[in-house]
Amino acid sequence: MATLRLALAQVNPTVGDIPGNAALVRRWTRAAAGSGAHLVAFPEMMLTGYPVEDLIYRESFVAASRAALDALAAGLAEDGLGDLPVIVGYLDSDGPARIRADATPGRGPRNAAAVLHGGAVVARYFKHHLPNYGVFDEDRYFVPGADLTVVRVGGVDVALTICEDIWQAGGPFAVAREAGVGLVVNINGSPYELDKDDVRLPLVQRRAAEAGATVAYVNMIGGQDELVFDGDSMIVAADGTLLARAPQFTETMLIHDLDVPTGEADPRPVEGAMGVVRAHVSDRLTPLDPAGLAGGVVERCTAAEEIWRALVLGLHDYVEKNGFSSVVLGLSGGIDSAVVATIAVDALGPQRVTGVSMPSEYSSEHSRDDAADLAKRQGLDYRVQPIAPMVDAFLANLTLSGLAVENLQARVRGITLMALSNQEGHLVLTTGNKSELAVGYSTLYGDSVGGFNPIKDVPKTLVWKLARWRNEEALRRGETPPIPENSISKPPSAELRPGQLDSDSLPDYDVLDAILAGYVDGDLGRDGLVAAGHDPAVVDRTLRLVDIAEYKRRQSAPGPKISIKAFGRDRRLPITNRFRERDS
Amino acid sequence: MATLRLALAQVNPTVGDIPGNAALVRRWTRAAAGSGAHLVAFPEMMLTGYPVEDLIYRESFVAASRAALDALAAGLAEDGLGDLPVIVGYLDSDGPARIRADATPGRGPRNAAAVLHGGAVVARYFKHHLPNYGVFDEDRYFVPGADLTVVRVGGVDVALTICEDIWQAGGPFAVAREAGVGLVVNINGSPYELDKDDVRLPLVQRRAAEAGATVAYVNMIGGQDELVFDGDSMIVAADGTLLARAPQFTETMLIHDLDVPTGEADPRPVEGAMGVVRAHVSDRLTPLDPAGLAGGVVERCTAAEEIWRALVLGLHDYVEKNGFSSVVLGLSGGIDSAVVATIAVDALGPQRVTGVSMPSEYSSEHSRDDAADLAKRQGLDYRVQPIAPMVDAFLANLTLSGLAVENLQARVRGITLMALSNQEGHLVLTTGNKSELAVGYSTLYGDSVGGFNPIKDVPKTLVWKLARWRNEEALRRGETPPIPENSISKPPSAELRPGQLDSDSLPDYDVLDAILAGYVDGDLGRDGLVAAGHDPAVVDRTLRLVDIAEYKRRQSAPGPKISIKAFGRDRRLPITNRFRERDS
């Protein structure tokens, strides 16, 4: 047995910012060394950020990742950190990417992990199980690895695995047991999802049992376009005991002393589904420093707090990683824009948030008051810009009625926000919730205008819950509740015609959200929804709305594809991407 | 040997329109029977349309496809066509779709072909090679089949294969040789791509040699969102002779009498990479009807004609399949809107096309004249709507300058077109070409407004080529050239400030398009582009523009994902989709 001090660096890389990500590794490795760690592990694709999507097709990007890995190994040694083995995720390749049927079997881009030691790369591992569902498209981008890599660190055999490897039984963890390892390190780019917490811990426990070894799970944090990585790094013993767990949504290092068996002097060969490649770093561990521990099991957030923090971090990182200085949004006095403004102020501070009230002749007095009240509570930059003169100019020159007039008002507001964005450099925030997006209860190029929507995936009923939770949280902290009670309690209205209410056009949001959860998230058909107890007439009406709305979300007009790479269907690039062919 | 009269039905299904697609099969099977065919083959996923994307996750959709197949077999028999074997693509399933890591191995949705005969399904085949590159995501949606299906028709052994099966060596075609078949039928949903012609024929020839058998390749035609299927169905003998080939972009049936060997009375068992499943339809062929042939090798289109027809069909089917009655677009007098208007008139006729001239104070006299001239040549509905009053209303109420004022004009035009769309029911056509999309030379929510963009994937230099070709084609037909010569020859300008020219902001389009082809389509990095002979300074400038523009194309604001299915990254549904949970 040996006592190995393990450091898990739960950090926040940025897609494409290879130099910045490498600098993060150097900074946190120095901290790990200062804490007396024997081994430090960074997340999946740490050097490139994750997910890189179609960037893998660019040879210059792959070359930059590989070169940065070698330079990082050398840089760590220059920093005097060459003795501390570092596990880091990066993009590797041993063949061309597959863009047509004629790929080279078994070769191509690799989702890889390396062990850096003594100024060099001493071991590499290629991810074996590639996820290709939900937000993942890794069969498209990567070729799976066939060998498990085992590195001896201070006499302890450590197996390297990456993310999806832990989600499937009978893969690298089973081979790790055959290889008799003392520790399996699993590096992750695992996005936040409602209630995912409840899934991860039992999963790590199952895999620890399968490997018969301690499992260290390290995940990144941070926002990357639509994804939010929540960290939740943890260490679980072979018997399932949760030894340490990091807080979510926070850049931190989890450090824990592990009592793990040392490897045999002459390990037996393994016959299994994968080959085993062994590498050697050291046979003895340096003596333990009594200081430097930062472990323990952190208590979980409540459900509402967890979601709120995901939304705040997602917005914060979208703004910061894309280099925006400030945001602007329309403040209607309603609940959606109130919640988005509050998320923005929590993420960026009130000095970087501008709220614009854009009343029309149909805007109620209380709407304007509620918007002003919210702005005052939060101290954000508040402006009033009536839209009547612009709306009237259109009405005087075009013959419009009904829905065309309703949409016109929303579009004049959209233009106004975009004009402020162009003039003053703000990012426009969109404020439509998931329920209204689903049923198309919004105006294309109107209230759907904007570069980022913090509540795009938040159903209306959850918007209300989050607002109440945030106000209660303020009271718990002895602060003024940021959201006016009236914005939470009044019946929702688009205020595009006299006396209009959402309930004129839509089922009650409780009913609507339950049907949408079944239809959108659960892929239930009409009969399945009715069997689940929903009113058939309401189901039919809702499904019709959703089916009609589907195409409205695709605001970037499709067009016939004639080339190898049309913009649209077959070009999938991260929006947040700091990779530049030239640094100039 | 036997002489088998084979009919390949190159038809146009619609995604989700299962009853309509089944009706197409019945209609064309009747025609095949009338021509004395012994066997008729329809394209891949004929019953559901292709690609169905996330619809496969909905059990009600899978069930509808399976039920429709049985009903179709019965319906054909009711039509008196039960004696004619019909090969038809459909969606099958023998297990749940994979939405998480925990799928059942080897079971799930299937990209399938069935043989219908005597009122029943007599054989099924599951696609073996699943494409997962370019526009294809089939690893995500389907489970590959493990067996080759061979059906004896009139004594001839016919192997069934689907699309990608023909693109890879060593798969079903090699097994078909082992099984001693006389004919391999390959059913396709193969999208049009520039110069794909040059690839398909040699490919079919290679596979015919590999199978040692005649290969019949049948492909669908039609537009489906961004994809355009071009047909190009063909029959190639084992020795590589092209026996018959259908015209592109036309619904048609290719009928050819094949001299093919009959199968052995007692076929030997096959040991290979796949199992072989045999089914029996008939031992003898009905006597040949001397009439009814519709084969021959059709001459290929020229490159320009081929592209033009792809764009026209793509727009036509987007409008028709989505139920729009008419289209509207802004006519600036420039080349892009002129070409889009001409495509629209070719696709829909002039009565269904409205062109709106929206001059500003910076619009030149010749621009207005050119727009009016184009409208007159083509007989489309033409209107003039000056934008000054609306622009002035914004300028009087907001403090704007520079780019914000330029963009404002484009956005007022966008609102104007959307107002006409809401008021009169037109689909708005966008007119930005691929070059300006690539470098972001357009206004978000301005000239990028619209539901469909016929030239989204057409570089500027190709826009000019197509315009010249279309005018020459008119002269060849003895018609008036539809596009004013001035729109083709004048230097391009956005006309958003006095004297503005595209060349103020962008490299010459010849240079720009060559760099974009390398960077966007070819994934070349900066050094690769310089090595290819481009001026380093122009390359750097262009790449900066492209990288900045990337995110502008994503007009539907991203937002943090918190649920299983957020709208955006992990919900991929066809826009054109006629599937309804209930027909009402």
Coordinates of C-alpha atoms in Angstrom, one line a residue, chain A residues 51 53-54 57-60 98-102 130-141 164 167-168 191-194 196 199 225-228 307 310-311 314-315 318 324 385-386 389-390 393-394 397-405 407-408 411-412 414-416 418-420 422-423 427 430 434-435 437-438 443-445 448-459 462 519-527 536 540 543-544 546-548 550-551 553-575 577 579-582 584, chain B residues 51 53-54 57-60 98-102 130-141 164 167-168 191-194 199 225-228 307 310-311 314-315 318 324 385-386 389-390 393-394 397-405 407-408 411-412 414-416 418-420 422-424 427 430 434-435 437-438 443-445 448-459 462 519-527 536 540 543-544 546-548 550-551 553-575 577 579-582 584:
Chain A
P51 CA -16.3 20.3 -27.7
E53 CA -16.6 20.1 -33.3
D54 CA -15.5 20.7 -36.9
Y57 CA -11.1 18.8 -39.7
R58 CA -8.5 21.6 -39.8
E59 CA -5.0 20.1 -39.8
S60 CA -3.6 23.4 -38.5
R98 CA -13.2 11.2 -42.0
I99 CA -15.0 13.6 -44.3
R100 CA -16.2 10.9 -46.8
A101 CA -16.7 7.2 -47.0
D102 CA -13.0 6.5 -47.8
L130 CA -17.1 7.5 -28.0
P131 CA -20.5 9.0 -27.2
N132 CA -22.8 9.7 -30.1
Y133 CA -26.1 10.7 -28.7
G134 CA -27.6 13.8 -27.1
V135 CA -25.1 16.7 -27.4
F136 CA -22.3 14.3 -28.4
D137 CA -21.2 13.5 -32.0
E138 CA -17.9 11.7 -31.3
D139 CA -18.3 8.9 -33.8
R140 CA -18.3 11.6 -36.3
Y141 CA -15.1 13.2 -35.1
E164 CA -17.7 8.1 -21.8
W167 CA -20.6 5.3 -18.7
Q168 CA -20.3 1.9 -20.3
P191 CA -22.1 18.9 -19.3
Y192 CA -24.6 19.9 -16.6
E193 CA -28.1 18.5 -16.9
L194 CA -31.0 18.7 -14.5
K196 CA -27.5 14.6 -13.3
V199 CA -26.7 9.7 -11.8
D225 CA -22.0 28.1 -26.1
E226 CA -25.1 26.0 -25.1
L227 CA -23.2 23.7 -22.8
V228 CA -22.5 24.4 -19.1
I307 CA -30.1 25.7 -12.1
A310 CA -25.8 27.0 -14.3
L311 CA -27.6 29.9 -16.0
G314 CA -23.4 30.0 -18.9
L315 CA -24.1 33.7 -19.5
Y318 CA -20.5 33.4 -23.1
F324 CA -18.2 41.3 -25.0
Q385 CA -37.5 54.3 -25.4
P386 CA -41.2 54.6 -26.6
P389 CA -43.0 57.0 -33.6
M390 CA -41.3 54.1 -35.4
A393 CA -44.0 55.4 -39.6
F394 CA -44.5 51.8 -40.7
N397 CA -46.5 53.6 -45.2
L398 CA -47.7 49.9 -45.3
T399 CA -51.2 48.5 -45.1
L400 CA -51.1 46.2 -42.1
S401 CA -53.6 44.6 -39.8
G402 CA -54.0 42.0 -37.1
L403 CA -51.0 39.8 -36.4
A404 CA -48.8 41.9 -38.8
V405 CA -49.3 44.9 -36.5
N407 CA -45.4 41.5 -34.9
L408 CA -44.4 44.9 -36.1
R411 CA -39.7 43.9 -34.5
V412 CA -39.4 47.6 -33.9
G414 CA -35.7 44.2 -31.9
I415 CA -34.3 46.8 -34.3
T416 CA -34.0 49.3 -31.4
M418 CA -29.8 45.9 -32.3
A419 CA -29.2 49.6 -33.0
L420 CA -28.1 50.1 -29.4
N422 CA -24.2 48.4 -33.0
Q423 CA -23.9 51.9 -31.5
L427 CA -24.5 41.9 -26.6
T430 CA -33.0 37.3 -25.8
K434 CA -38.6 27.3 -23.5
S435 CA -42.4 27.0 -23.3
L437 CA -40.3 28.9 -27.9
A438 CA -41.8 25.5 -28.2
T443 CA -42.1 37.1 -33.1
L444 CA -39.4 36.1 -35.5
Y445 CA -36.9 38.9 -35.8
S448 CA -36.4 36.5 -30.7
V449 CA -33.7 39.0 -31.6
G450 CA -30.4 38.6 -29.7
G451 CA -27.1 36.9 -29.4
F452 CA -27.7 34.8 -26.3
N453 CA -30.8 33.7 -24.4
P454 CA -30.2 32.7 -20.7
I455 CA -33.6 31.1 -20.3
K456 CA -33.9 29.4 -23.7
D457 CA -34.1 25.9 -22.0
V458 CA -36.2 27.0 -19.0
P459 CA -40.0 26.3 -19.1
L462 CA -39.6 27.0 -13.9
Y519 CA -43.6 15.6 -26.3
V520 CA -40.3 17.5 -26.6
D521 CA -38.1 15.9 -23.9
G522 CA -39.8 12.6 -23.8
D523 CA -40.6 12.0 -27.5
L524 CA -44.1 10.8 -26.5
G525 CA -46.6 10.7 -29.3
R526 CA -50.1 11.9 -29.1
D527 CA -51.5 8.6 -27.8
P536 CA -56.9 15.0 -25.7
D540 CA -53.9 18.1 -30.1
L543 CA -48.9 19.5 -30.7
R544 CA -50.2 21.5 -33.6
V546 CA -45.2 22.9 -31.6
D547 CA -45.2 21.3 -35.1
I548 CA -45.9 24.7 -36.7
E550 CA -40.5 24.0 -35.3
Y551 CA -39.3 25.8 -38.4
R553 CA -36.6 28.5 -34.6
R554 CA -34.4 28.0 -37.6
Q555 CA -34.0 31.7 -38.2
S556 CA -30.9 31.3 -40.3
A557 CA -32.7 30.6 -43.6
P558 CA -31.9 27.2 -45.0
G559 CA -30.9 27.0 -48.7
P560 CA -30.0 24.3 -51.2
K561 CA -26.6 22.7 -50.5
I562 CA -24.5 22.2 -53.6
S563 CA -20.9 22.2 -52.2
I564 CA -18.9 19.9 -50.0
K565 CA -19.4 22.3 -47.1
A566 CA -22.5 24.5 -47.1
F567 CA -23.0 26.8 -44.2
G568 CA -25.7 25.1 -42.1
R569 CA -26.2 21.4 -42.1
D570 CA -22.7 20.2 -42.5
R571 CA -20.5 22.9 -40.9
R572 CA -20.6 22.7 -37.1
L573 CA -18.3 25.0 -35.4
P574 CA -18.3 26.3 -31.9
I575 CA -19.4 29.9 -31.6
N577 CA -13.8 29.7 -30.4
F579 CA -8.5 29.6 -32.2
R580 CA -6.8 31.9 -34.6
E581 CA -4.6 30.8 -37.5
R582 CA -2.3 33.6 -36.6
S584 CA -1.6 38.8 -34.9
Chain B
P51 CA -33.6 12.2 -43.7
E53 CA -33.5 12.9 -38.1
D54 CA -34.9 13.1 -34.6
Y57 CA -37.0 9.0 -31.5
R58 CA -40.7 9.2 -31.6
E59 CA -42.2 5.7 -31.2
S60 CA -45.4 6.9 -32.8
R98 CA -30.3 5.3 -28.4
I99 CA -30.6 8.5 -26.4
R100 CA -28.1 7.7 -23.7
A101 CA -25.2 5.4 -23.1
D102 CA -27.4 2.5 -22.0
L130 CA -24.1 3.7 -42.0
P131 CA -22.7 7.0 -43.1
N132 CA -21.7 9.4 -40.4
Y133 CA -19.9 12.3 -42.1
G134 CA -20.9 15.3 -44.1
V135 CA -24.7 15.6 -44.0
F136 CA -25.2 12.1 -42.6
D137 CA -25.6 11.2 -38.9
E138 CA -26.7 7.6 -39.3
D139 CA -24.5 6.2 -36.5
R140 CA -26.6 8.4 -34.2
Y141 CA -29.9 7.2 -35.5
E164 CA -23.8 3.8 -48.2
W167 CA -19.7 3.4 -51.0
Q168 CA -17.6 1.0 -49.1
P191 CA -28.0 14.2 -52.2
Y192 CA -26.8 16.3 -55.1
E193 CA -23.3 17.8 -54.8
L194 CA -21.2 19.7 -57.3
V199 CA -18.0 10.0 -58.7
D225 CA -34.7 21.6 -46.5
E226 CA -31.1 22.1 -47.4
L227 CA -30.7 18.8 -49.4
V228 CA -31.5 18.3 -53.0
I307 CA -26.6 23.7 -60.5
A310 CA -30.7 21.9 -58.3
L311 CA -31.5 25.5 -57.0
G314 CA -34.7 23.0 -54.0
L315 CA -36.8 26.2 -53.8
Y318 CA -39.4 23.9 -50.0
F324 CA -46.5 28.2 -49.1
Q385 CA -41.6 50.9 -51.0
P386 CA -39.2 53.7 -50.1
P389 CA -39.9 57.6 -43.5
M390 CA -39.2 54.5 -41.3
A393 CA -38.3 57.8 -37.4
F394 CA -35.6 55.7 -35.9
N397 CA -35.5 58.9 -31.7
L398 CA -32.2 57.2 -31.3
T399 CA -28.7 58.6 -31.5
L400 CA -27.0 56.5 -34.2
S401 CA -24.0 56.8 -36.4
G402 CA -21.8 54.8 -38.8
L403 CA -22.4 51.1 -39.0
A404 CA -25.5 51.4 -36.8
V405 CA -27.1 53.6 -39.5
N407 CA -27.5 48.3 -40.5
L408 CA -30.7 50.2 -39.6
R411 CA -33.3 46.1 -40.9
V412 CA -36.1 48.4 -41.9
G414 CA -36.2 43.2 -43.3
I415 CA -39.2 44.4 -41.2
T416 CA -41.0 45.6 -44.4
M418 CA -41.8 40.4 -42.9
A419 CA -44.8 42.7 -42.6
L420 CA -45.7 41.8 -46.1
N422 CA -47.5 38.4 -42.2
Q423 CA -50.1 40.4 -44.1
E424 CA -50.2 38.5 -47.4
L427 CA -42.5 33.2 -47.7
T430 CA -33.2 35.7 -48.5
K434 CA -22.1 32.2 -49.8
S435 CA -19.1 34.6 -50.1
L437 CA -22.2 34.9 -45.7
A438 CA -18.7 33.6 -45.1
T443 CA -26.8 42.7 -41.6
L444 CA -28.1 40.4 -39.0
Y445 CA -32.0 40.7 -38.9
S448 CA -30.4 38.0 -43.7
V449 CA -34.1 38.0 -42.9
G450 CA -36.1 35.3 -44.6
G451 CA -37.3 31.7 -44.6
F452 CA -35.3 30.3 -47.4
N453 CA -32.2 31.4 -49.3
P454 CA -31.8 29.8 -52.8
I455 CA -28.2 31.0 -53.1
K456 CA -27.0 30.3 -49.6
D457 CA -24.4 27.9 -50.9
V458 CA -23.4 29.7 -54.1
P459 CA -20.2 31.8 -54.1
L462 CA -20.7 31.4 -59.4
Y519 CA -10.6 27.6 -45.9
V520 CA -14.3 26.7 -45.7
D521 CA -14.7 23.7 -48.0
G522 CA -11.1 22.4 -47.9
D523 CA -10.3 23.1 -44.2
L524 CA -6.9 24.4 -45.1
G525 CA -5.2 26.5 -42.5
R526 CA -3.4 29.8 -43.0
D527 CA -0.1 28.3 -44.0
P536 CA -0.5 36.2 -47.0
D540 CA -5.0 36.9 -42.9
L543 CA -9.6 34.5 -42.2
R544 CA -10.2 37.2 -39.6
V546 CA -14.6 34.5 -41.5
D547 CA -13.8 33.8 -37.9
I548 CA -15.7 36.9 -36.8
E550 CA -19.1 32.5 -37.8
Y551 CA -21.3 33.3 -34.9
R553 CA -24.9 33.0 -38.9
R554 CA -26.3 31.4 -35.7
Q555 CA -29.2 33.9 -35.6
S556 CA -31.2 31.7 -33.2
A557 CA -29.6 32.8 -30.0
P558 CA -27.9 30.0 -28.1
G559 CA -28.6 29.6 -24.4
P560 CA -27.6 27.3 -21.6
K561 CA -28.9 23.8 -21.9
I562 CA -30.3 22.3 -18.7
S563 CA -32.7 19.7 -19.9
I564 CA -32.5 16.4 -21.7
K565 CA -33.6 18.1 -24.9
A566 CA -32.9 21.8 -25.3
F567 CA -34.0 23.4 -28.5
G568 CA -30.8 23.8 -30.5
R569 CA -27.9 21.5 -30.1
D570 CA -29.7 18.3 -29.4
R571 CA -33.0 18.6 -31.2
R572 CA -32.5 18.0 -34.9
L573 CA -35.8 17.9 -36.8
P574 CA -36.5 18.3 -40.4
I575 CA -38.2 21.7 -41.1
N577 CA -42.0 17.5 -42.1
F579 CA -45.8 13.9 -40.1
R580 CA -48.8 14.7 -37.8
E581 CA -49.7 12.8 -34.7
R582 CA -53.3 13.1 -35.9
S584 CA -57.2 16.1 -38.2

